[in-house]
Amino acid sequence: GTNNNDHCHFVKLYDKFHALSSRGGVGGGGAGAGARQYLIRQCVSCSFETMVPVLNTTTTTGANISSDNSSSGNVVHMSSQNPQYNDALKVIEILSPLFYRVVVSSMLSTCNDREDCRLFISLIMEKVRSVIIIKMRRNVCIMMVVRMMDWLTQSLQVFLYSSLSQASLDHVNVALEIGHDFLQQLCEIVSVVVQESRVVGGDGSGDEHGSDKDSGAMAKCIHRFQCAVLGRILPSFVKYSTFTVNVPCLESVLESVKTVMMMMNHGGGGGGGKNGVIVDGLPNDVFHKLAIMSFMMQDESDIVKVLEILSLAIQHRHHQQQTSGKESHHGQIMVYGILASVGFVFQSLPSCSNVAMHLIHYANESFDLLQAPSEKVATKDKDDAQPSHVYDLFCNEIDDCKTKLESLIHQLETCEQNFTIENQCESLLLGLSLLYISTSNAQKEPLRKTVITYLRHLIDKYLHLGRRCLPVLVASIQIFINTDHHEISSTDQVLSSLFELMCSCLAKDSSCAHEVWSILSAMTTGTAPVNVQAMVVRLYPLLCKSNKRLYSRINASLSNYVSHANVSLRIAAAASLCDLAKDDLIRDVSEVIPWVQTFLIDEYELVIYFAVTTLYHLIVAEELDFSTVIKVLNKKLVLIDDVHAMVQLPSIVVEALVQLMGLGEVAGASDSEDDSSDDGRGLSEIVISQQVQAAMSGLLNLSIHIAGCMSNQNTETELDVEGNLRILRFINGSIAKYSLERIGLSHEMIRRECQETTEYDRVKQVIEMSFEISENYMDIKDEHFDLALIALSRKVVLFEEDALGPSLWIHKQKHYSQRHRTFTHLTDALKAIPESAEGTLTCFLVNKLVERAESALIHPSRLSLSLSCLQELALPSQFVSLLRKTMDTDVDEKEILTGPCVDLLIAQLRIMRRAADERREYVKFSIELAELPSELFFIELWQHAPQFLESLSVIIPQWNSAIAEELIPYVWSHCSDKLDGDGTFYATAFLNSLTSILEIKDKKTSPMMIKAIYKVVITDALSLIGTAMKGKINEPIHAALLNCISKIPLQVLLEHKIFDLANDASIRIQ
């Protein structure tokens, strides 16, 4: 015991005895094991013999102190420089190497080695317990006790790390069992220390300075023990217990820790004495680890103990903050959110209900105190300057919290690997805590939407977490139902988002769906507020979409609201039925048809609107026949071809009706097929059903009536202006859904070869009047109005082009004195409409275009509407002069004109049904645009430059080789000047167009053009991007460049020495 190298000799001897055991033979294994155990006993005995003189010395001194000098306070106090403290270090120095060697050996070898570890631990604990009791009662060298306790705690952590991280799965059970015994004995020693500290410090005797110093050291030691056990050791037990079975129960260990904390909370540890041990409260990260540990546990008795420890810890912390007068606001709100979440999650367990209620109650009270922190409360302690845990990061400004949560959401979306159980519990606890905080704290309201999004992504990925989320979600909902939140601007929106989270995510899990339905059912009773009932009913479609097994219950619940006295609930039921039909979730349509008929005769317009829309979706899903629905509407609501009756209905109902009336195409086709097979007339003759005729007649007449009222500026119009525009938009969209043959139009009507042209004239009249309405109400109409009008107009003008053929653009002979006459004015060119085309919609649109283009005051919106309507036609080359003039016009909102001009140019180049001389003019105009200087190129094309660049795959192949060889590098120069920010779109669009050319190249593609593309991509684009990016990865540009390079033959790449040009390391690697 006098040699400083004793610890090295012990390790060497242990290795020799271990080698003897591994040889085997007669008596070899037993002799080796016995020798190792004898060595361990001698090591422990030898190390603690260094403290015997200290004990003998302090016996007399301790007696004298207790009998004679206690009143005067002449106690012998030892510092870290005292020989007795050094003796403790000597013990540790001797024990540590052999102990760590035994630990490693026990995890890598036989069961005999593990018995060595058990023996070592039990001997150490026995010696330490006896030494601590003697020294604590004699009040000698508290620092020695502190040092021994710290070493034991560290040794336990080393044991767990070495054994659990390196052991195989078969050894985990043994490691947990040995660690459990180790921890159990350590907790008993700490209980003794706390109890002895209470005895020593309770009378307040002793030297003032020395005693305070020793008490402070002991308090820090106990605090370190608590943080290590609760924050690291126990979580390790729980974490590794998920990988194995037959794990030792932690109830006894948790009970020991709980006993220590109870002693401190009730005056233990000398908390009430002058020189008693006052232990600091647990830090935030320990509360967090305990909460995660409770989520991971399976044994209910263990969960109860953890919750009780949380309760004791928060009481102790609160008591300390009150007595010290300091309270760190940083992280406190998050801790109380954790407590509330844990309380709600385990409140349903019978054994946990009481302590869970206590946690919830304490968290709610603390929230009230922390709503508006004072300047004193907001002050951060020195320890809180650097956050100790990720949770502290979420207690800063709301914008910072949202940014951090959004990054976690992105991680959930992109991470392909599944989280571990610990990470799942941690992520869930974070979401639940922030949800409850943002719900209970009005200052955190902007964070709520992001929190709900985060939880939605988390639970969508891990459905089993829904059961833990449900209690906190219900508690958050109850807050808004039972409390009048004046500080929160939109209570209904908050409730709706919480209900939506419950129905969209939690209901997907079959084990959670029943509880979700039970909760929602309770909120649709008569005692619940009407707005809550309506909210729940409106979420039935989402609930059914998440879990279709709930359909029968949803269906039964909806039936109770069909004739409900409350109009809000009837509207909610009708809207939900409509959504169910939209998502095609209705199993038996015959069950809901009576409900729809009841809704159709309701007195409130919204109920009728949803009923009509439900029929619309049922027709789309082919659950109902169009003709049958029209008959029902004629009987229950209104005759659909009676214009005067239609305009008497509410505007919103008319909107729904005209959309439904556009669904006759499928029904008409089936009727046609049936009729043709019966009559033997073949499929060439189309038979139109009466219901389709009535629907089309109603659409046309209603459009003409409404447009006429608006054109005449009739102040007594039945419908408001905005309602008129919406109805006209829906009418145009409904008519456009029909094939023109289906509604009675024929080529003979266009060519005026038949006397009956009523249907064609009415359709043309609808478009012409809608065109006038669009121009007269530019400031009121929305873009969807023009889109519907353009779609219908294109359908009709293409029908006219098919009917008239080339004669549509064959001018009168008197206008052609020369074959290639150049018109100085656009009017001269476009007025040359042949007689066969007069009276067509094309003629009307061309005249409008001429009128707008030659007007002294050009309206970009009106001109662009005409251009868009004619875009799909094969227009004569004279339209190029219009494009040139439009692009050169200097007017406000010029970008409105640029888009349709670019679209028309590209559309004309795509059309193959034209002569070469007609196409040549459009190709020439595309060259003119490409030749624009860089600054003018982007000014002239505005935001439509990417659109032009994306269409180069159509434009470039129509250039001749010489022009292409010259212009391709020139156009790339436009894009290469803008490789940052929005300019990314230009380079990407250009490279994608070149890729398309290389993909579809055929015999018509000029070899010179292909070589020019190779040169631009390899020499110019690759080199420039490699240097301009300066090592930065721009994913769109790099992806487009590499995709384009992949279409180039390998031989061409090698000839251009591509690897020498790719000086960007990222491109080279890819």
CSV table of N, CA, C and O in Angstrom, one decimal, residues 666-679 682-683 685 687 742:
chain,number,residue,atom,x,y,z
A,666,VAL,N,-71.1,13.4,-70.9
A,666,VAL,CA,-71.0,11.9,-70.7
A,666,VAL,C,-72.4,11.3,-70.9
A,666,VAL,O,-72.6,10.3,-71.5
A,667,ALA,N,-73.4,11.9,-70.3
A,667,ALA,CA,-74.8,11.4,-70.4
A,667,ALA,C,-75.2,11.4,-71.8
A,667,ALA,O,-75.9,10.4,-72.3
A,668,GLY,N,-74.9,12.5,-72.5
A,668,GLY,CA,-75.3,12.6,-73.9
A,668,GLY,C,-74.7,11.5,-74.8
A,668,GLY,O,-75.3,10.9,-75.7
A,669,ALA,N,-73.4,11.2,-74.5
A,669,ALA,CA,-72.7,10.2,-75.2
A,669,ALA,C,-73.3,8.8,-75.1
A,669,ALA,O,-73.5,8.1,-76.0
A,670,SER,N,-73.7,8.5,-73.9
A,670,SER,CA,-74.3,7.2,-73.6
A,670,SER,C,-75.6,7.1,-74.3
A,670,SER,O,-76.0,6.1,-74.9
A,671,ASP,N,-76.4,8.2,-74.2
A,671,ASP,CA,-77.7,8.2,-74.9
A,671,ASP,C,-77.5,8.0,-76.4
A,671,ASP,O,-78.3,7.3,-77.1
A,672,SER,N,-76.5,8.7,-76.9
A,672,SER,CA,-76.2,8.6,-78.4
A,672,SER,C,-75.9,7.2,-78.8
A,672,SER,O,-76.4,6.7,-79.8
A,673,GLU,N,-75.1,6.6,-78.0
A,673,GLU,CA,-74.7,5.2,-78.3
A,673,GLU,C,-75.9,4.3,-78.3
A,673,GLU,O,-76.1,3.4,-79.1
A,674,ASP,N,-76.7,4.4,-77.2
A,674,ASP,CA,-77.9,3.6,-77.1
A,674,ASP,C,-78.8,3.8,-78.3
A,674,ASP,O,-79.3,2.8,-78.9
A,675,ASP,N,-79.0,5.1,-78.7
A,675,ASP,CA,-80.0,5.4,-79.8
A,675,ASP,C,-79.4,4.8,-81.1
A,675,ASP,O,-80.2,4.3,-81.9
A,676,SER,N,-78.1,5.0,-81.3
A,676,SER,CA,-77.6,4.6,-82.6
A,676,SER,C,-77.6,3.1,-82.7
A,676,SER,O,-77.9,2.5,-83.8
A,677,SER,N,-77.4,2.4,-81.6
A,677,SER,CA,-77.5,0.9,-81.7
A,677,SER,C,-78.9,0.4,-81.9
A,677,SER,O,-79.2,-0.5,-82.6
A,678,ASP,N,-79.9,1.2,-81.4
A,678,ASP,CA,-81.3,0.8,-81.5
A,678,ASP,C,-81.8,1.0,-82.9
A,678,ASP,O,-82.5,0.3,-83.5
A,679,ASP,N,-81.4,2.2,-83.5
A,679,ASP,CA,-82.0,2.6,-84.7
A,679,ASP,C,-81.2,2.2,-85.9
A,679,ASP,O,-81.6,2.3,-87.1
A,682,GLY,N,-75.8,4.2,-86.9
A,682,GLY,CA,-74.4,4.3,-86.8
A,682,GLY,C,-74.1,5.5,-85.9
A,682,GLY,O,-74.9,6.3,-85.4
A,683,LEU,N,-72.8,5.6,-85.6
A,683,LEU,CA,-72.3,6.6,-84.6
A,683,LEU,C,-72.1,7.9,-85.3
A,683,LEU,O,-71.8,8.9,-84.6
A,685,GLU,N,-74.2,9.9,-86.7
A,685,GLU,CA,-75.3,10.8,-86.4
A,685,GLU,C,-75.5,10.9,-84.9
A,685,GLU,O,-75.8,9.9,-84.2
A,687,VAL,N,-77.3,11.9,-81.5
A,687,VAL,CA,-78.7,12.2,-81.0
A,687,VAL,C,-78.5,12.9,-79.6
A,687,VAL,O,-77.8,12.4,-78.8
A,742,ARG,N,-72.1,18.0,-80.0
A,742,ARG,CA,-73.0,17.5,-79.0
A,742,ARG,C,-74.1,18.5,-78.8
A,742,ARG,O,-75.3,18.1,-78.4
